[in-house]
Tab-separated table of C-alpha atoms in Angstrom:
chain	number	residue	atom	x	y	z
A	1297	MET	CA	0.448	-35.996	-12.687
A	1298	ALA	CA	-0.301	-32.323	-12.370
A	1299	PRO	CA	-4.436	-30.938	-12.047
A	1300	LYS	CA	-5.368	-29.425	-15.423
A	1301	GLY	CA	-6.739	-26.375	-13.871
A	1302	LYS	CA	-6.917	-22.855	-14.747
A	1303	LYS	CA	-3.683	-21.154	-13.966
A	1304	SER	CA	-4.160	-17.980	-11.656
A	1305	LYS	CA	-1.932	-14.478	-12.593
A	1306	LYS	CA	-1.460	-13.071	-9.559
A	1307	GLN	CA	-2.219	-9.727	-10.893
A	1308	ARG	CA	0.710	-7.041	-10.347
A	1309	GLU	CA	0.358	-4.236	-7.730
A	1310	ILE	CA	0.631	-0.304	-9.481
A	1311	ASP	CA	1.685	2.390	-7.580
A	1312	TRP	CA	-0.444	4.129	-9.183
A	1313	ALA	CA	2.137	7.073	-6.824
A	1314	ALA	CA	5.186	6.444	-7.908
A	1315	ASP	CA	7.116	8.290	-10.687
A	1316	ALA	CA	6.625	5.367	-13.456
A	1317	TYR	CA	3.620	5.768	-13.360
A	1318	PHE	CA	2.292	8.334	-11.918
A	1319	ASP	CA	-0.247	10.986	-13.885
A	1320	LYS	CA	-1.919	14.536	-12.583
A	1321	ASN	CA	-5.203	13.375	-15.031
A	1322	ARG	CA	-5.674	10.062	-13.642
A	1323	SER	CA	-8.308	9.830	-11.486
A	1324	MET	CA	-8.787	7.509	-8.963
A	1325	ILE	CA	-11.930	5.196	-7.719
A	1326	TYR	CA	-11.881	3.534	-4.516
A	1327	ILE	CA	-14.176	1.247	-3.719
A	1328	GLU	CA	-14.245	-1.524	-1.136
A	1329	HIS	CA	-16.593	-4.078	-2.309
A	1330	THR	CA	-17.959	-7.447	-0.480
A	1331	LEU	CA	-16.757	-10.559	-3.144
A	1332	GLU	CA	-20.044	-12.369	-1.726
A	1333	CYS	CA	-22.329	-11.983	-4.145
A	1334	PRO	CA	-21.402	-10.541	-7.570
A	1335	ILE	CA	-22.987	-7.878	-8.356
A	1336	PHE	CA	-20.815	-5.979	-6.168
A	1337	THR	CA	-18.378	-6.241	-9.084
A	1338	THR	CA	-20.226	-5.500	-11.571
A	1339	LYS	CA	-21.336	-1.755	-9.559
A	1340	ALA	CA	-18.300	-1.097	-8.703
A	1341	GLU	CA	-17.287	-1.517	-12.883
A	1342	GLU	CA	-20.542	0.219	-13.814
A	1343	PHE	CA	-19.939	2.932	-11.270
A	1344	ALA	CA	-15.350	3.578	-13.173
A	1345	ALA	CA	-17.573	3.188	-16.307
A	1346	TYR	CA	-19.750	6.531	-15.316
A	1347	VAL	CA	-17.329	8.018	-14.124
A	1348	ALA	CA	-15.566	7.570	-17.473
A	1349	GLN	CA	-18.294	8.365	-19.161
A	1350	GLU	CA	-18.781	11.256	-17.924
A	1351	ALA	CA	-16.037	13.157	-17.469
A	1352	PRO	CA	-14.139	12.107	-21.356
A	1353	ASN	CA	-10.683	14.225	-20.173
A	1354	ARG	CA	-9.850	11.826	-17.154
A	1355	ILE	CA	-7.859	8.870	-16.655
A	1356	ILE	CA	-10.047	7.091	-14.693
A	1357	GLN	CA	-8.012	3.876	-12.077
A	1358	LEU	CA	-10.693	1.872	-10.468
A	1359	VAL	CA	-8.400	0.141	-7.110
A	1360	ARG	CA	-10.859	-1.892	-5.988
A	1361	ASN	CA	-10.874	-3.402	-2.293
A	1362	HIS	CA	-6.903	-1.297	-2.073
A	1363	ASN	CA	-5.474	-3.482	-5.143
A	1364	GLY	CA	-6.600	-6.904	-2.871
A	1365	LYS	CA	-3.870	-5.621	0.333
A	1366	VAL	CA	-6.258	-6.067	2.687
A	1367	PRO	CA	-10.054	-8.100	2.424
A	1368	PRO	CA	-13.570	-6.364	2.454
A	1369	ARG	CA	-15.739	-5.798	4.595
A	1370	ASP	CA	-18.527	-8.112	5.081
A	1371	GLY	CA	-21.492	-5.714	3.181
A	1372	ALA	CA	-19.507	-3.048	2.899
A	1373	PHE	CA	-18.996	-0.792	-0.943
A	1374	GLU	CA	-18.115	2.202	-0.555
A	1375	ILE	CA	-16.633	4.402	-3.284
A	1376	GLY	CA	-14.035	7.567	-2.742
A	1377	PHE	CA	-12.365	9.289	-5.181
A	1378	SER	CA	-9.143	11.572	-5.612
A	1379	GLN	CA	-7.735	13.933	-8.288
A	1380	ASN	CA	-4.898	11.720	-8.673
A	1381	ALA	CA	-2.780	9.443	-6.293
A	1382	ARG	CA	-0.416	11.263	-4.822
A	1383	THR	CA	-3.928	13.109	-3.382
A	1384	SER	CA	-6.156	12.580	-0.310
A	1385	VAL	CA	-8.788	10.041	-0.804
A	1386	HIS	CA	-12.670	11.556	-0.435
A	1387	GLN	CA	-15.533	9.342	0.897
A	1388	LEU	CA	-18.382	9.147	-1.743
A	1389	TRP	CA	-20.362	6.778	-0.900
A	1390	SER	CA	-20.782	4.009	2.464
A	1391	GLY	CA	-23.676	1.101	2.007
A	1392	ILE	CA	-22.628	-0.682	5.369
A	1393	ASP	CA	-25.020	-0.321	7.574
A	1394	LYS	CA	-27.458	-0.502	4.427
A	1395	GLY	CA	-29.653	-3.033	3.690
A	1396	PRO	CA	-31.066	-5.075	3.573
A	1397	PRO	CA	-32.236	-5.295	0.767
A	1398	ARG	CA	-28.977	-5.785	-0.634
A	1399	ARG	CA	-30.128	-2.300	-3.597
A	1400	ASP	CA	-30.148	-0.959	-0.603
A	1401	LYS	CA	-26.435	-0.854	-1.153
A	1402	PHE	CA	-25.680	0.804	-3.040
A	1403	PRO	CA	-26.483	4.557	-4.591
A	1404	PRO	CA	-29.934	5.463	-5.807
A	1405	GLU	CA	-28.095	6.964	-8.938
A	1406	TYR	CA	-24.765	8.413	-10.196
A	1407	GLU	CA	-25.421	11.815	-11.232
A	1408	SER	CA	-25.737	13.008	-6.993
A	1409	LEU	CA	-21.911	10.851	-6.620
A	1410	MET	CA	-20.973	13.269	-10.142
A	1411	GLN	CA	-21.915	16.478	-9.081
A	1412	GLU	CA	-19.160	15.218	-5.369
A	1413	ILE	CA	-16.466	14.789	-7.628
A	1414	HIS	CA	-16.817	17.945	-9.950
A	1415	LYS	CA	-17.073	20.001	-6.200
A	1416	ILE	CA	-14.074	17.684	-5.279
A	1417	LEU	CA	-11.739	18.935	-7.922
A	1418	LYS	CA	-13.254	22.732	-7.791
A	1419	LYS	CA	-12.777	23.373	-4.656
A	1420	PHE	CA	-9.328	21.692	-4.239
A	1421	TYR	CA	-8.091	20.880	-7.261
A	1422	PRO	CA	-8.812	24.103	-9.261
A	1423	ASP	CA	-6.752	23.655	-11.875
A	1424	ALA	CA	-8.566	19.626	-12.402
A	1425	VAL	CA	-11.941	21.379	-13.842
A	1426	GLU	CA	-11.920	22.674	-17.406
A	1427	LYS	CA	-13.290	25.266	-18.397
A	1428	ASN	CA	-15.558	25.726	-21.032
A	1429	PRO	CA	-14.266	29.567	-23.576
A	1430	LEU	CA	-17.616	30.414	-23.905
A	1431	GLU	CA	-18.103	30.086	-20.969
A	1432	GLY	CA	-19.837	33.946	-19.663
A	1433	MET	CA	-19.904	35.205	-23.345
A	1434	GLU	CA	-22.932	37.095	-24.573
A	1435	ASP	CA	-24.115	35.238	-28.223
A	1436	ASP	CA	-23.047	39.490	-29.568
A	1437	ASP	CA	-19.306	39.348	-28.008
A	1438	ALA	CA	-19.229	35.395	-29.994
A	1439	ALA	CA	-17.022	35.305	-32.714
A	1440	PRO	CA	-19.373	34.638	-36.275
A	1441	ALA	CA	-18.849	31.454	-37.958
A	1442	TYR	CA	-17.947	32.524	-40.995
A	1443	GLU	CA	-16.721	36.295	-42.095
């Protein structure tokens, strides 16, 4: 008789750089995190949700531990970012040599990392940053709201 347990579904690996899946508006967040404690997984998802909220015009794809190809290092929490799957990865945070305590492994706040993401997009990929159409206009230059 076969054991009655949960069947583990092997997550299908998607090559986001392949023509079938590639989207230039899909930003990639690469997070390597240890599996020793569930807080590492929670923080990875929390950061991806924060970036998705702060950049609603971008599609955010979270890639954890190289899609399971490489086992994570003990105590690892590293965040990398790329504008899309075909561009280079820029490291935003490394918590490998931080801690204990465990809370030091994670970024204290995400605003500075978001600023770094905007700098990367602006410096290396200027077409990826949307500009405010009213930026630089004086109040007198703006079109009237009504006629």
